[in-house]
PDB file of C-alpha atoms and ligand atoms in Angstrom:
ATOM      1  CA  THR A 175      30.082   1.557 -37.797  1.00 47.00           C
ATOM      2  CA  ARG A 176      30.181  -2.185 -37.375  1.00 53.00           C
ATOM      3  CA  ALA A 177      28.048  -3.699 -34.673  1.00 59.00           C
ATOM      4  CA  VAL A 178      30.086  -5.827 -32.278  1.00 63.00           C
ATOM      5  CA  VAL A 179      28.134  -8.950 -31.502  1.00 74.00           C
ATOM      6  CA  VAL A 180      28.873 -10.750 -28.260  1.00 87.00           C
ATOM      7  CA  GLU A 181      28.960 -14.483 -28.915  1.00 93.00           C
ATOM      8  CA  TRP A 182      28.183 -17.139 -26.356  1.00 97.00           C
ATOM      9  CA  THR A 183      29.205 -20.772 -26.175  1.00 97.00           C
ATOM     10  CA  VAL A 184      26.779 -23.455 -25.066  1.00 97.00           C
ATOM     11  CA  LYS A 185      28.754 -23.678 -21.802  1.00 98.00           C
ATOM     12  CA  GLU A 186      28.497 -19.935 -21.180  1.00 98.00           C
ATOM     13  CA  ARG A 187      24.767 -19.971 -21.860  1.00 98.00           C
ATOM     14  CA  SER A 188      24.311 -22.760 -19.385  1.00 98.00           C
ATOM     15  CA  ILE A 189      26.375 -20.945 -16.726  1.00 98.00           C
ATOM     16  CA  ILE A 190      24.313 -17.756 -17.113  1.00 98.00           C
ATOM     17  CA  SER A 191      20.990 -19.561 -17.031  1.00 97.00           C
ATOM     18  CA  SER A 192      22.101 -21.531 -13.983  1.00 97.00           C
ATOM     19  CA  ILE A 193      23.231 -18.387 -12.089  1.00 98.00           C
ATOM     20  CA  PHE A 194      19.950 -16.600 -12.773  1.00 98.00           C
ATOM     21  CA  SER A 195      17.634 -19.540 -12.204  1.00 97.00           C
ATOM     22  CA  ASN A 196      19.174 -19.989  -8.749  1.00 96.00           C
ATOM     23  CA  LEU A 197      19.315 -16.275  -7.941  1.00 97.00           C
ATOM     24  CA  ASP A 198      17.478 -15.005  -4.868  1.00 98.00           C
ATOM     25  CA  TYR A 199      16.503 -11.582  -6.267  1.00 98.00           C
ATOM     26  CA  GLU A 200      14.975 -10.373  -2.980  1.00 98.00           C
ATOM     27  CA  ASP A 201      18.243 -10.966  -1.134  1.00 98.00           C
ATOM     28  CA  VAL A 202      20.927 -10.318  -3.755  1.00 98.00           C
ATOM     29  CA  GLY A 203      19.350  -7.199  -5.320  1.00 98.00           C
ATOM     30  CA  PRO A 204      19.216  -5.143  -2.103  1.00 98.00           C
ATOM     31  CA  LYS A 205      22.652  -6.368  -0.973  1.00 98.00           C
ATOM     32  CA  ALA A 206      24.277  -5.374  -4.266  1.00 98.00           C
ATOM     33  CA  LEU A 207      22.712  -1.904  -4.366  1.00 98.00           C
ATOM     34  CA  CYS A 208      23.462  -1.275  -0.660  1.00 98.00           C
ATOM     35  CA  ARG A 209      27.073  -2.293  -1.160  1.00 98.00           C
ATOM     36  CA  CYS A 210      27.375   0.100  -4.097  1.00 98.00           C
ATOM     37  CA  LEU A 211      25.917   2.997  -2.081  1.00 98.00           C
ATOM     38  CA  ILE A 212      28.178   2.259   0.917  1.00 98.00           C
ATOM     39  CA  VAL A 213      31.415   1.521  -0.939  1.00 98.00           C
ATOM     40  CA  TYR A 214      30.976   4.313  -3.510  1.00 98.00           C
ATOM     41  CA  PRO A 215      29.039   6.944  -1.527  1.00 97.00           C
ATOM     42  CA  TRP A 216      28.859   9.423  -4.418  1.00 96.00           C
ATOM     43  CA  THR A 217      26.360   7.063  -6.049  1.00 97.00           C
ATOM     44  CA  GLN A 218      23.900   8.069  -3.276  1.00 97.00           C
ATOM     45  CA  ARG A 219      23.206  11.373  -5.033  1.00 96.00           C
ATOM     46  CA  HIS A 220      20.655   9.684  -7.310  1.00 96.00           C
ATOM     47  CA  PHE A 221      18.603   8.442  -4.379  1.00 97.00           C
ATOM     48  CA  SER A 222      17.979  11.652  -2.448  1.00 94.00           C
ATOM     49  CA  THR A 223      14.212  11.044  -2.566  1.00 96.00           C
ATOM     50  CA  PHE A 224      14.516   7.510  -1.145  1.00 97.00           C
ATOM     51  CA  GLY A 225      14.717   8.546   2.518  1.00 96.00           C
ATOM     52  CA  ASN A 226      17.415   8.013   5.136  1.00 96.00           C
ATOM     53  CA  LEU A 227      20.867   7.112   3.746  1.00 97.00           C
ATOM     54  CA  TYR A 228      22.754   8.511   6.733  1.00 96.00           C
ATOM     55  CA  ASP A 229      25.076   5.561   7.291  1.00 97.00           C
ATOM     56  CA  ALA A 230      25.571   1.917   6.316  1.00 98.00           C
ATOM     57  CA  GLU A 231      22.920   0.728   8.786  1.00 98.00           C
ATOM     58  CA  ALA A 232      20.381   3.245   7.470  1.00 98.00           C
ATOM     59  CA  ILE A 233      21.095   2.208   3.875  1.00 98.00           C
ATOM     60  CA  LYS A 234      20.773  -1.504   4.676  1.00 98.00           C
ATOM     61  CA  THR A 235      17.413  -1.014   6.419  1.00 98.00           C
ATOM     62  CA  ASN A 236      15.955   1.438   3.886  1.00 98.00           C
ATOM     63  CA  ALA A 237      12.918  -0.266   2.283  1.00 98.00           C
ATOM     64  CA  ASN A 238      12.968   2.004  -0.783  1.00 98.00           C
ATOM     65  CA  ILE A 239      16.577   1.055  -1.469  1.00 98.00           C
ATOM     66  CA  ALA A 240      15.792  -2.640  -1.015  1.00 98.00           C
ATOM     67  CA  ALA A 241      12.864  -2.427  -3.447  1.00 98.00           C
ATOM     68  CA  HIS A 242      15.012  -0.594  -5.960  1.00 98.00           C
ATOM     69  CA  GLY A 243      17.760  -3.201  -5.628  1.00 98.00           C
ATOM     70  CA  ILE A 244      15.270  -5.901  -6.580  1.00 98.00           C
ATOM     71  CA  LYS A 245      14.032  -3.811  -9.518  1.00 98.00           C
ATOM     72  CA  VAL A 246      17.561  -3.221 -10.818  1.00 98.00           C
ATOM     73  CA  LEU A 247      18.427  -6.920 -10.540  1.00 98.00           C
ATOM     74  CA  HIS A 248      15.305  -7.798 -12.512  1.00 98.00           C
ATOM     75  CA  GLY A 249      16.634  -5.299 -15.058  1.00 98.00           C
ATOM     76  CA  LEU A 250      19.250  -7.953 -15.863  1.00 98.00           C
ATOM     77  CA  ASP A 251      16.521 -10.388 -16.924  1.00 98.00           C
ATOM     78  CA  LEU A 252      16.379  -8.380 -20.159  1.00 97.00           C
ATOM     79  CA  ALA A 253      19.932  -9.490 -20.942  1.00 97.00           C
ATOM     80  CA  VAL A 254      19.306 -13.102 -19.882  1.00 98.00           C
ATOM     81  CA  LYS A 255      16.311 -13.262 -22.223  1.00 97.00           C
ATOM     82  CA  ASN A 256      18.096 -11.447 -25.068  1.00 97.00           C
ATOM     83  CA  MET A 257      21.624 -12.839 -24.857  1.00 96.00           C
ATOM     84  CA  ASP A 258      22.138 -12.440 -28.610  1.00 95.00           C
ATOM     85  CA  ASN A 259      20.726  -8.945 -28.706  1.00 94.00           C
ATOM     86  CA  ILE A 260      21.845  -7.256 -25.484  1.00 95.00           C
ATOM     87  CA  LYS A 261      22.594  -3.844 -27.000  1.00 94.00           C
ATOM     88  CA  GLU A 262      19.162  -3.467 -28.560  1.00 94.00           C
ATOM     89  CA  ALA A 263      17.426  -4.864 -25.492  1.00 96.00           C
ATOM     90  CA  TYR A 264      18.785  -1.986 -23.360  1.00 96.00           C
ATOM     91  CA  THR A 265      18.079   0.918 -25.701  1.00 96.00           C
ATOM     92  CA  LYS A 266      15.198   2.229 -23.588  1.00 97.00           C
ATOM     93  CA  LEU A 267      16.902   1.767 -20.223  1.00 97.00           C
ATOM     94  CA  SER A 268      20.092   3.350 -21.540  1.00 96.00           C
ATOM     95  CA  THR A 269      18.183   6.409 -22.743  1.00 96.00           C
ATOM     96  CA  LEU A 270      16.381   6.644 -19.383  1.00 96.00           C
ATOM     97  CA  HIS A 271      19.626   6.543 -17.362  1.00 96.00           C
ATOM     98  CA  SER A 272      21.327   9.009 -19.675  1.00 95.00           C
ATOM     99  CA  GLU A 273      18.701  11.579 -20.578  1.00 94.00           C
ATOM    100  CA  LYS A 274      16.330  11.465 -17.625  1.00 95.00           C
ATOM    101  CA  LEU A 275      18.255  10.119 -14.618  1.00 95.00           C
ATOM    102  CA  HIS A 276      21.704  11.547 -15.566  1.00 95.00           C
ATOM    103  CA  VAL A 277      23.480   8.569 -14.012  1.00 96.00           C
ATOM    104  CA  ASP A 278      27.204   8.669 -14.825  1.00 95.00           C
ATOM    105  CA  PRO A 279      27.782   5.496 -16.905  1.00 95.00           C
ATOM    106  CA  ASP A 280      30.917   4.692 -14.837  1.00 96.00           C
ATOM    107  CA  ASN A 281      28.493   3.833 -12.042  1.00 97.00           C
ATOM    108  CA  PHE A 282      27.113   0.834 -13.972  1.00 98.00           C
ATOM    109  CA  LYS A 283      30.494  -0.858 -13.634  1.00 98.00           C
ATOM    110  CA  LEU A 284      30.618  -0.081  -9.899  1.00 98.00           C
ATOM    111  CA  LEU A 285      27.189  -1.624  -9.341  1.00 98.00           C
ATOM    112  CA  VAL A 286      27.883  -4.787 -11.314  1.00 98.00           C
ATOM    113  CA  ASP A 287      31.199  -5.238  -9.455  1.00 98.00           C
ATOM    114  CA  CYS A 288      29.253  -5.114  -6.190  1.00 98.00           C
ATOM    115  CA  LEU A 289      26.798  -7.611  -7.634  1.00 98.00           C
ATOM    116  CA  THR A 290      29.673  -9.946  -8.536  1.00 98.00           C
ATOM    117  CA  ILE A 291      30.939  -9.827  -4.955  1.00 98.00           C
ATOM    118  CA  VAL A 292      27.498 -10.565  -3.515  1.00 98.00           C
ATOM    119  CA  VAL A 293      26.893 -13.451  -5.940  1.00 98.00           C
ATOM    120  CA  ALA A 294      30.381 -14.840  -5.236  1.00 98.00           C
ATOM    121  CA  ALA A 295      29.745 -14.745  -1.494  1.00 98.00           C
ATOM    122  CA  LYS A 296      26.411 -16.553  -1.943  1.00 97.00           C
ATOM    123  CA  MET A 297      27.783 -19.206  -4.302  1.00 97.00           C
ATOM    124  CA  GLY A 298      30.941 -19.865  -2.287  1.00 97.00           C
ATOM    125  CA  SER A 299      33.068 -22.611  -3.789  1.00 97.00           C
ATOM    126  CA  ASP A 300      30.623 -22.977  -6.712  1.00 97.00           C
ATOM    127  CA  PHE A 301      31.836 -19.589  -7.945  1.00 98.00           C
ATOM    128  CA  LYS A 302      34.659 -21.167  -9.944  1.00 98.00           C
ATOM    129  CA  PRO A 303      36.911 -19.104 -12.222  1.00 98.00           C
ATOM    130  CA  ASP A 304      34.988 -20.170 -15.336  1.00 97.00           C
ATOM    131  CA  VAL A 305      31.720 -19.120 -13.684  1.00 98.00           C
ATOM    132  CA  GLN A 306      33.268 -15.765 -12.763  1.00 98.00           C
ATOM    133  CA  ALA A 307      34.660 -15.313 -16.280  1.00 98.00           C
ATOM    134  CA  THR A 308      31.259 -15.905 -17.858  1.00 98.00           C
ATOM    135  CA  PHE A 309      29.418 -13.728 -15.335  1.00 98.00           C
ATOM    136  CA  GLN A 310      31.933 -10.883 -15.911  1.00 97.00           C
ATOM    137  CA  LYS A 311      31.544 -11.215 -19.670  1.00 97.00           C
ATOM    138  CA  PHE A 312      27.769 -11.056 -19.305  1.00 98.00           C
ATOM    139  CA  LEU A 313      27.860  -8.036 -16.972  1.00 98.00           C
ATOM    140  CA  ALA A 314      30.365  -6.241 -19.214  1.00 97.00           C
ATOM    141  CA  ALA A 315      27.938  -6.646 -22.119  1.00 97.00           C
ATOM    142  CA  VAL A 316      25.144  -5.155 -19.978  1.00 97.00           C
ATOM    143  CA  VAL A 317      27.330  -2.226 -18.848  1.00 97.00           C
ATOM    144  CA  SER A 318      28.310  -1.527 -22.426  1.00 96.00           C
ATOM    145  CA  ALA A 319      24.688  -1.691 -23.603  1.00 96.00           C
ATOM    146  CA  LEU A 320      23.516   0.627 -20.804  1.00 97.00           C
ATOM    147  CA  GLY A 321      26.193   3.120 -21.828  1.00 95.00           C
ATOM    148  CA  LYS A 322      25.269   3.052 -25.476  1.00 93.00           C
ATOM    149  CA  GLN A 323      22.798   5.956 -25.558  1.00 89.00           C
ATOM    150  CA  TYR A 324      25.223   8.368 -23.827  1.00 89.00           C
ATOM    151  CA  HIS A 325      26.766  10.987 -26.091  1.00 78.00           C
TER     152      HIS A 325
HETATM  153 MG1  HEG B 579      19.036   2.057 -12.636  1.00 76.89          MG
HETATM  154  C1  HEG B 579      15.755   3.046 -12.490  1.00 76.89           C
HETATM  155  C2  HEG B 579      18.018  -0.949 -14.068  1.00 76.89           C
HETATM  156  C3  HEG B 579      22.261   0.913 -12.641  1.00 76.89           C
HETATM  157  C4  HEG B 579      19.961   4.739 -10.719  1.00 76.89           C
HETATM  158  N1  HEG B 579      17.263   1.217 -13.149  1.00 76.89           N
HETATM  159  C5  HEG B 579      16.007   1.791 -13.015  1.00 76.89           C
HETATM  160  C6  HEG B 579      15.010   0.880 -13.483  1.00 76.89           C
HETATM  161  C7  HEG B 579      15.635  -0.241 -13.913  1.00 76.89           C
HETATM  162  C8  HEG B 579      17.045  -0.027 -13.713  1.00 76.89           C
HETATM  163  C9  HEG B 579      15.026  -1.519 -14.510  1.00 76.89           C
HETATM  164  C10 HEG B 579      13.510   1.149 -13.528  1.00 76.89           C
HETATM  165  C11 HEG B 579      13.225   1.788 -14.861  1.00 76.89           C
HETATM  166  C12 HEG B 579      11.804   2.214 -15.048  1.00 76.89           C
HETATM  167  O1  HEG B 579      11.173   2.655 -14.062  1.00 76.89           O
HETATM  168  O2  HEG B 579      11.333   2.138 -16.184  1.00 76.89           O
HETATM  169  N2  HEG B 579      19.959   0.329 -13.252  1.00 76.89           N
HETATM  170  C13 HEG B 579      19.377  -0.752 -13.867  1.00 76.89           C
HETATM  171  C14 HEG B 579      20.409  -1.696 -14.241  1.00 76.89           C
HETATM  172  C15 HEG B 579      21.605  -1.161 -13.827  1.00 76.89           C
HETATM  173  C16 HEG B 579      21.315   0.099 -13.211  1.00 76.89           C
HETATM  174  C17 HEG B 579      20.158  -3.015 -14.945  1.00 76.89           C
HETATM  175  C18 HEG B 579      23.003  -1.696 -13.930  1.00 76.89           C
HETATM  176  C19 HEG B 579      23.313  -2.951 -13.997  1.00 76.89           C
HETATM  177  N3  HEG B 579      20.769   2.722 -11.847  1.00 76.89           N
HETATM  178  C20 HEG B 579      21.993   2.110 -11.938  1.00 76.89           C
HETATM  179  C21 HEG B 579      22.996   2.871 -11.236  1.00 76.89           C
HETATM  180  C22 HEG B 579      22.344   3.961 -10.687  1.00 76.89           C
HETATM  181  C23 HEG B 579      20.946   3.850 -11.065  1.00 76.89           C
HETATM  182  C24 HEG B 579      24.451   2.493 -11.138  1.00 76.89           C
HETATM  183  C25 HEG B 579      22.883   5.084  -9.850  1.00 76.89           C
HETATM  184  C26 HEG B 579      24.027   5.075  -9.217  1.00 76.89           C
HETATM  185  N4  HEG B 579      18.038   3.611 -11.769  1.00 76.89           N
HETATM  186  C27 HEG B 579      18.626   4.637 -11.028  1.00 76.89           C
HETATM  187  C28 HEG B 579      17.616   5.574 -10.606  1.00 76.89           C
HETATM  188  C29 HEG B 579      16.391   5.079 -11.128  1.00 76.89           C
HETATM  189  C30 HEG B 579      16.691   3.857 -11.851  1.00 76.89           C
HETATM  190  C31 HEG B 579      17.863   6.833  -9.798  1.00 76.89           C
HETATM  191  C32 HEG B 579      15.022   5.712 -10.960  1.00 76.89           C
HETATM  192  C33 HEG B 579      14.528   5.328  -9.590  1.00 76.89           C
HETATM  193  C34 HEG B 579      13.190   5.898  -9.222  1.00 76.89           C
HETATM  194  O3  HEG B 579      13.073   7.124  -9.199  1.00 76.89           O
HETATM  195  O4  HEG B 579      12.272   5.100  -8.963  1.00 76.89           O
END
């Protein structure tokens, strides 16, 4: 099989590095994960050991969820640092989510959509269509790479 390489223009690279260098991980990470757990409640099944997820308020004030949101967001640093090699960069994390955590790969798309909404809300009018297009392209590459070790 032929490897599909995602190519990036200079403009796209600059958009991605600008989004991530201005990203408040401690705020955006928890908000994105909380939103995913609230909007798509079936994703909560993976976090049964994280404590109280009884309702939206409980999820938003759950320190374990907040910490995990930050960890997941830092998981995207791998893609930022390996833009030309995203598939390979995620081999280990993909295997972990597939073989050990048994996370349905459809959930990756749900989480990154929540992340897009949180980033858009933070950036406001700076979140122009070209910024969105590049961010979506980047996140799609991550979702695809995370799904690669599923079979
Ligand atoms: Mg996953 C662990 C990244 C989606 C559930 N996730 C992790 C870890 C990282 C990560 C970096 C820590 C790995 C380690 O300890 O070595 N996760 C990550 C990314 C994305 C993602 C980048 C998508 C963009 N994760 C995701 C989704 C779910 C999920 C959608 C479930 C709905 N992740 C999950 C669980 C763990 C991790 C249950 C283990 C948590 C723990 O027990 O500490």
